[in-house]
């Protein structure tokens, strides 16, 4: 519940929480498969977000969106990630 987002960085993943930032030697696929599916969405090849930490969804370009998370972090969303996010949020 403390995890806000996860960002891929080569063979590592940066885990952003309410209390700080941590680095773990794991793959995004591992986190994608092991985090609760009803709470987390993979919005980009390199990013997983906690859907409860989303403050805003904004149009970024003609066909792409950007999320602003409650900690101020901004994340670009892929088209496939946006479809998944819309399904999880019932939009």
PDB file of C-alpha atoms in Angstrom:
ATOM      1  CA  UNK A   1       0.000   0.000   0.000  1.00  0.00           C
ATOM      2  CA  UNK A   2       3.004   2.311   0.515  1.00  0.00           C
ATOM      3  CA  UNK A   3       4.268   1.798  -3.044  1.00  0.00           C
ATOM      4  CA  UNK A   4       3.443   4.692  -5.366  1.00  0.00           C
ATOM      5  CA  UNK A   5       5.261   3.558  -8.503  1.00  0.00           C
ATOM      6  CA  UNK A   6       7.989   1.340  -9.908  1.00  0.00           C
ATOM      7  CA  UNK A   7      10.378   2.430 -12.675  1.00  0.00           C
ATOM      8  CA  UNK A   8      12.649   0.118 -14.667  1.00  0.00           C
ATOM      9  CA  UNK A   9      16.346   0.964 -14.832  1.00  0.00           C
ATOM     10  CA  UNK A  10      18.265  -1.733 -16.695  1.00  0.00           C
ATOM     11  CA  UNK A  11      18.425  -4.838 -14.495  1.00  0.00           C
ATOM     12  CA  UNK A  12      17.055  -2.893 -11.529  1.00  0.00           C
ATOM     13  CA  UNK A  13      13.734  -1.417 -10.506  1.00  0.00           C
ATOM     14  CA  UNK A  14      13.357   1.836  -8.577  1.00  0.00           C
ATOM     15  CA  UNK A  15      10.504   1.553  -6.077  1.00  0.00           C
ATOM     16  CA  UNK A  16       8.984   4.889  -5.035  1.00  0.00           C
ATOM     17  CA  UNK A  17       7.091   4.878  -1.734  1.00  0.00           C
ATOM     18  CA  UNK A  18       5.597   7.436   0.609  1.00  0.00           C
ATOM     19  CA  UNK A  19       8.787   7.351   2.679  1.00  0.00           C
ATOM     20  CA  UNK A  20      11.502   7.225   0.003  1.00  0.00           C
ATOM     21  CA  UNK A  21      13.043   5.504  -2.992  1.00  0.00           C
ATOM     22  CA  UNK A  22      14.481   1.990  -3.048  1.00  0.00           C
ATOM     23  CA  UNK A  23      16.312  -0.070  -5.653  1.00  0.00           C
ATOM     24  CA  UNK A  24      15.756  -3.791  -6.183  1.00  0.00           C
ATOM     25  CA  UNK A  25      17.470  -6.201  -8.559  1.00  0.00           C
ATOM     26  CA  UNK A  26      14.340  -7.700 -10.130  1.00  0.00           C
ATOM     27  CA  UNK A  27      12.545  -7.497 -13.447  1.00  0.00           C
ATOM     28  CA  UNK A  28       9.411  -5.472 -14.170  1.00  0.00           C
ATOM     29  CA  UNK A  29       7.773  -8.734 -15.215  1.00  0.00           C
ATOM     30  CA  UNK A  30       8.293 -10.109 -11.694  1.00  0.00           C
ATOM     31  CA  UNK A  31       6.553  -7.108 -10.105  1.00  0.00           C
ATOM     32  CA  UNK A  32       3.841  -7.094 -12.786  1.00  0.00           C
ATOM     33  CA  UNK A  33       3.001 -10.706 -11.941  1.00  0.00           C
ATOM     34  CA  UNK A  34       3.338 -10.464  -8.141  1.00  0.00           C
ATOM     35  CA  UNK A  35       1.763  -7.142  -7.171  1.00  0.00           C
ATOM     36  CA  UNK A  36      -2.027  -7.118  -6.588  1.00  0.00           C
ATOM     37  CA  UNK A  37      -3.673  -6.689 -10.020  1.00  0.00           C
ATOM     38  CA  UNK A  38      -6.575  -4.695  -8.548  1.00  0.00           C
ATOM     39  CA  UNK A  39      -4.182  -2.083  -7.105  1.00  0.00           C
ATOM     40  CA  UNK A  40      -1.379  -1.764  -9.688  1.00  0.00           C
ATOM     41  CA  UNK A  41      -1.336  -1.138 -13.440  1.00  0.00           C
ATOM     42  CA  UNK A  42       1.564  -1.343 -15.878  1.00  0.00           C
ATOM     43  CA  UNK A  43       1.048   1.901 -17.761  1.00  0.00           C
ATOM     44  CA  UNK A  44       4.265   1.727 -19.752  1.00  0.00           C
ATOM     45  CA  UNK A  45       6.910  -0.840 -20.589  1.00  0.00           C
ATOM     46  CA  UNK A  46       9.106   0.701 -17.907  1.00  0.00           C
ATOM     47  CA  UNK A  47       6.546   1.828 -15.309  1.00  0.00           C
ATOM     48  CA  UNK A  48       3.983   0.322 -12.934  1.00  0.00           C
ATOM     49  CA  UNK A  49       1.807   2.644 -10.836  1.00  0.00           C
ATOM     50  CA  UNK A  50      -0.440   2.235  -7.820  1.00  0.00           C
ATOM     51  CA  UNK A  51      -3.839   3.266  -9.211  1.00  0.00           C
ATOM     52  CA  UNK A  52      -4.790   4.713  -5.800  1.00  0.00           C
ATOM     53  CA  UNK A  53      -1.817   7.119  -6.044  1.00  0.00           C
ATOM     54  CA  UNK A  54      -3.019   8.753  -9.283  1.00  0.00           C
ATOM     55  CA  UNK A  55      -3.923  12.401  -8.780  1.00  0.00           C
ATOM     56  CA  UNK A  56      -4.592  13.368 -12.425  1.00  0.00           C
ATOM     57  CA  UNK A  57      -4.693  11.946 -15.941  1.00  0.00           C
ATOM     58  CA  UNK A  58      -3.900  14.547 -18.589  1.00  0.00           C
ATOM     59  CA  UNK A  59      -3.618  14.581 -22.357  1.00  0.00           C
ATOM     60  CA  UNK A  60       0.094  14.870 -23.099  1.00  0.00           C
ATOM     61  CA  UNK A  61       0.223  14.761 -26.878  1.00  0.00           C
ATOM     62  CA  UNK A  62      -2.378  14.070 -29.530  1.00  0.00           C
ATOM     63  CA  UNK A  63      -2.628  10.389 -28.671  1.00  0.00           C
ATOM     64  CA  UNK A  64      -0.819   9.994 -25.363  1.00  0.00           C
ATOM     65  CA  UNK A  65      -1.562  10.640 -21.724  1.00  0.00           C
ATOM     66  CA  UNK A  66       0.476  11.593 -18.706  1.00  0.00           C
ATOM     67  CA  UNK A  67      -0.267  10.736 -15.087  1.00  0.00           C
ATOM     68  CA  UNK A  68       0.467  12.982 -12.163  1.00  0.00           C
ATOM     69  CA  UNK A  69       0.834  10.948  -8.998  1.00  0.00           C
ATOM     70  CA  UNK A  70       0.063  12.150  -5.488  1.00  0.00           C
ATOM     71  CA  UNK A  71       3.790  12.542  -4.756  1.00  0.00           C
ATOM     72  CA  UNK A  72       4.125  14.934  -7.734  1.00  0.00           C
ATOM     73  CA  UNK A  73       5.818  12.383  -9.987  1.00  0.00           C
ATOM     74  CA  UNK A  74       4.786  12.540 -13.649  1.00  0.00           C
ATOM     75  CA  UNK A  75       4.583   9.380 -15.747  1.00  0.00           C
ATOM     76  CA  UNK A  76       3.955   9.037 -19.462  1.00  0.00           C
ATOM     77  CA  UNK A  77       1.411   6.379 -20.405  1.00  0.00           C
ATOM     78  CA  UNK A  78       1.624   4.161 -23.487  1.00  0.00           C
ATOM     79  CA  UNK A  79      -1.484   3.529 -25.597  1.00  0.00           C
ATOM     80  CA  UNK A  80      -1.705  -0.076 -24.379  1.00  0.00           C
ATOM     81  CA  UNK A  81      -1.114   1.096 -20.804  1.00  0.00           C
ATOM     82  CA  UNK A  82      -3.906   3.648 -21.109  1.00  0.00           C
ATOM     83  CA  UNK A  83      -6.361   0.978 -22.294  1.00  0.00           C
ATOM     84  CA  UNK A  84      -5.420  -1.193 -19.315  1.00  0.00           C
ATOM     85  CA  UNK A  85      -5.700   1.748 -16.920  1.00  0.00           C
ATOM     86  CA  UNK A  86      -9.120   2.756 -18.282  1.00  0.00           C
ATOM     87  CA  UNK A  87     -10.354  -0.825 -17.771  1.00  0.00           C
ATOM     88  CA  UNK A  88      -9.057  -0.935 -14.183  1.00  0.00           C
ATOM     89  CA  UNK A  89     -10.575   2.471 -13.361  1.00  0.00           C
ATOM     90  CA  UNK A  90     -13.847   1.726 -15.195  1.00  0.00           C
ATOM     91  CA  UNK A  91     -13.537   4.835 -17.396  1.00  0.00           C
TER      92      UNK A  91
END
